[in-house]
């Protein structure tokens, strides 16, 4: 890598010299005439925590199963460490999978479940018990080694599944919605535990999830999928700040979308004409757009300021009326109705006590934002 | 609502009488002193003693047991394999036809099965004896095993097998060390079913038997044609006893394992 202070952020995908650990080259998977994965190409690098995010049925599990070797691509290639995996059966791949249903062997104890893969590896018999203990310690299951899977709780089962899939120290660990069955609190704890374990073991993780918060929390990069295709791959913050499409913007967090026609002002500054009789919105386009291009202006609620007077400083300001207020404790979300009927959400921190809140229902207010606060999307 | 009424009581009495009166009479007369079956002449266990010294009956019993053990074992193996192939084989052309064909012998009249097997053995010039009976019993009982095992496999979580493959098992190793231990209860009950079917089969055995391989049902049947004897009653009583003990034991074992599992799960929930 090109860092010389040894402390730069982990970003192998920005280094053209770095070889990916996994490479999908134009992979297509069809079940009959249904296309589950459509001409998909991605690179995943060593030690990454890579999240596949998308709605149910978009092909996340199928992608995972092709990596594990349970499905073969209809077209295209999957390379692991530069080697084509097509002819390698699941039991010969240096990958392990943590199943959505955990798939613990009910007839074996927790320790035997963890030892299962080790017994089938070339690890000497004498070292297996030590490795099992190490895994039990890592997942805080020391007291449960002798129990059967049905004698432990859901959260413990999930940790057994993790320990079992990590025991063989795979190059790549596949996690299919690993936390789906846990309640919210346990889930958040486990997310941090997973990140911790990933760091300790230095394993590359690919995690499937349909929960955007989970993906944002754990992942080094997120691939947003829709209907068998990758829409955008980026770090969580870039995905949030610079979505490349309405789909991604809408999928990750809350966002206001205003539809309009672009009119470039030069230097990437662009005016968006969005309603009769309203001043155009000034924003920054990723590239110069042709005049009249249909586009969306997308802005996060927390980047919209709300005030009773028209602010002088911001490039954009529109007038509206408070339609609804969602009080969330630390913040409030104001739903403001514009003259054309569109609702825009603005978020403000509740620095003051509720009784001294500035705005209430039906109040006329101004919404404002700078020319770099939002993004212009053409897809 | 469960309520005791005279109607219920009567229905119950008649139902049970219908089922068990014949057996009760049979058992009672097996302890009859007299050689005449229908005349009660006092209590005696002498017919059981006679039975123990009857060489022909003992050898028939031994053959029956041998045939039942061998054929039910083969049936368990073949039936499990067939069920596995049909449930796991994916959707291949003619799969419906194949699964239909596996289950057809269930409803095939025994006479037809027996006759067709006899013709086959004659055609390939096979001497009839214990081997042919074992083959015949395996043939008709493996579809029962297959039914029992495939209904278990249908609810079996396939990701368990995939997990085994993922952890380095070959497909055969995955079957042996994960699938088989989990479906074992179904295979065992299939085996028991095949065993009892073989024990009391008369029709197919008579078609495929040879001169030196008389099974117990054949022996009983031919003896009864000369008249019912208290000896036969004693023998039948013993068979009833064996079957009863077996059935009760099997149901106790399965009840116990369910209860244990429930208790374990309760314990896990409370933590
Ligand atoms: N073995 C299969 N046969 C036919 N269709 C399948 C099979 N596996 C998955 N699919 C279809 O492929 C699509 C993607 O499935 P999946 O990868 O499980 O989605 P996700 O995990 O994102 O919810 C779904 O529409 C599903 O019905
Ligand atoms: Mg899935």
PDB file of C-alpha atoms and ligand atoms in Angstrom, chain A residues 31-32 34-37 54-63 65 71 100 176-177 208, chain B residues 91, ligand 1:
ATOM      1  CA  UNK A  31     -32.897 -20.731 -12.408  1.00  0.00           C
ATOM      2  CA  UNK A  32     -34.864 -21.916 -15.424  1.00  0.00           C
ATOM      3  CA  UNK A  34     -35.550 -16.626 -14.061  1.00  0.00           C
ATOM      4  CA  UNK A  35     -32.359 -14.561 -13.790  1.00  0.00           C
ATOM      5  CA  UNK A  36     -31.335 -14.368 -10.137  1.00  0.00           C
ATOM      6  CA  UNK A  37     -27.905 -12.781 -10.737  1.00  0.00           C
ATOM      7  CA  UNK A  54     -30.658  -5.402  -0.730  1.00  0.00           C
ATOM      8  CA  UNK A  55     -34.331  -6.226  -0.404  1.00  0.00           C
ATOM      9  CA  UNK A  56     -35.491  -9.807   0.028  1.00  0.00           C
ATOM     10  CA  UNK A  57     -35.248 -11.820  -3.171  1.00  0.00           C
ATOM     11  CA  UNK A  58     -32.609  -9.656  -4.858  1.00  0.00           C
ATOM     12  CA  UNK A  59     -30.112 -12.516  -5.058  1.00  0.00           C
ATOM     13  CA  UNK A  60     -27.900 -12.054  -1.980  1.00  0.00           C
ATOM     14  CA  UNK A  61     -28.110 -15.660  -0.812  1.00  0.00           C
ATOM     15  CA  UNK A  62     -27.586 -16.907  -4.361  1.00  0.00           C
ATOM     16  CA  UNK A  63     -24.387 -14.863  -4.627  1.00  0.00           C
ATOM     17  CA  UNK A  65     -24.049 -19.852  -2.308  1.00  0.00           C
ATOM     18  CA  UNK A  71     -24.555 -23.149  -6.889  1.00  0.00           C
ATOM     19  CA  UNK A 100     -29.089 -18.198   7.984  1.00  0.00           C
ATOM     20  CA  UNK A 176     -25.944 -15.103   5.563  1.00  0.00           C
ATOM     21  CA  UNK A 177     -28.160 -12.798   7.616  1.00  0.00           C
ATOM     22  CA  UNK A 208     -25.552 -10.656   3.757  1.00  0.00           C
TER      23      UNK A 208
ATOM     24  CA  UNK B  91     -36.235 -32.307 -10.300  1.00  0.00           C
TER      25      UNK B  91
HETATM   26  N1  LIG C   1     -32.895 -23.083  -6.285  1.00  0.00           N
HETATM   27  C1  LIG C   1     -33.669 -22.097  -6.789  1.00  0.00           C
HETATM   28  N2  LIG C   1     -34.547 -22.355  -7.776  1.00  0.00           N
HETATM   29  C2  LIG C   1     -35.319 -21.383  -8.306  1.00  0.00           C
HETATM   30  N3  LIG C   1     -35.292 -20.099  -7.922  1.00  0.00           N
HETATM   31  C3  LIG C   1     -34.441 -19.757  -6.939  1.00  0.00           C
HETATM   32  C4  LIG C   1     -33.582 -20.739  -6.309  1.00  0.00           C
HETATM   33  N4  LIG C   1     -32.844 -20.111  -5.373  1.00  0.00           N
HETATM   34  C5  LIG C   1     -33.225 -18.818  -5.395  1.00  0.00           C
HETATM   35  N5  LIG C   1     -34.168 -18.600  -6.337  1.00  0.00           N
HETATM   36  C6  LIG C   1     -34.795 -17.305  -6.658  1.00  0.00           C
HETATM   37  O1  LIG C   1     -33.772 -16.354  -6.850  1.00  0.00           O
HETATM   38  C7  LIG C   1     -34.133 -15.110  -6.268  1.00  0.00           C
HETATM   39  C8  LIG C   1     -33.054 -14.653  -5.324  1.00  0.00           C
HETATM   40  O2  LIG C   1     -33.079 -15.459  -4.186  1.00  0.00           O
HETATM   41  P1  LIG C   1     -32.103 -15.242  -2.965  1.00  0.00           P
HETATM   42  O3  LIG C   1     -30.710 -15.205  -3.466  1.00  0.00           O
HETATM   43  O4  LIG C   1     -32.432 -16.258  -1.946  1.00  0.00           O
HETATM   44  O5  LIG C   1     -32.544 -13.804  -2.457  1.00  0.00           O
HETATM   45  P2  LIG C   1     -32.161 -13.034  -1.115  1.00  0.00           P
HETATM   46  O6  LIG C   1     -31.207 -13.868  -0.336  1.00  0.00           O
HETATM   47  O7  LIG C   1     -31.577 -11.746  -1.582  1.00  0.00           O
HETATM   48  O8  LIG C   1     -33.454 -12.817  -0.393  1.00  0.00           O
HETATM   49  C9  LIG C   1     -35.471 -15.297  -5.598  1.00  0.00           C
HETATM   50  O9  LIG C   1     -36.463 -14.748  -6.430  1.00  0.00           O
HETATM   51  C10 LIG C   1     -35.618 -16.796  -5.492  1.00  0.00           C
HETATM   52  O10 LIG C   1     -36.968 -17.157  -5.635  1.00  0.00           O
END
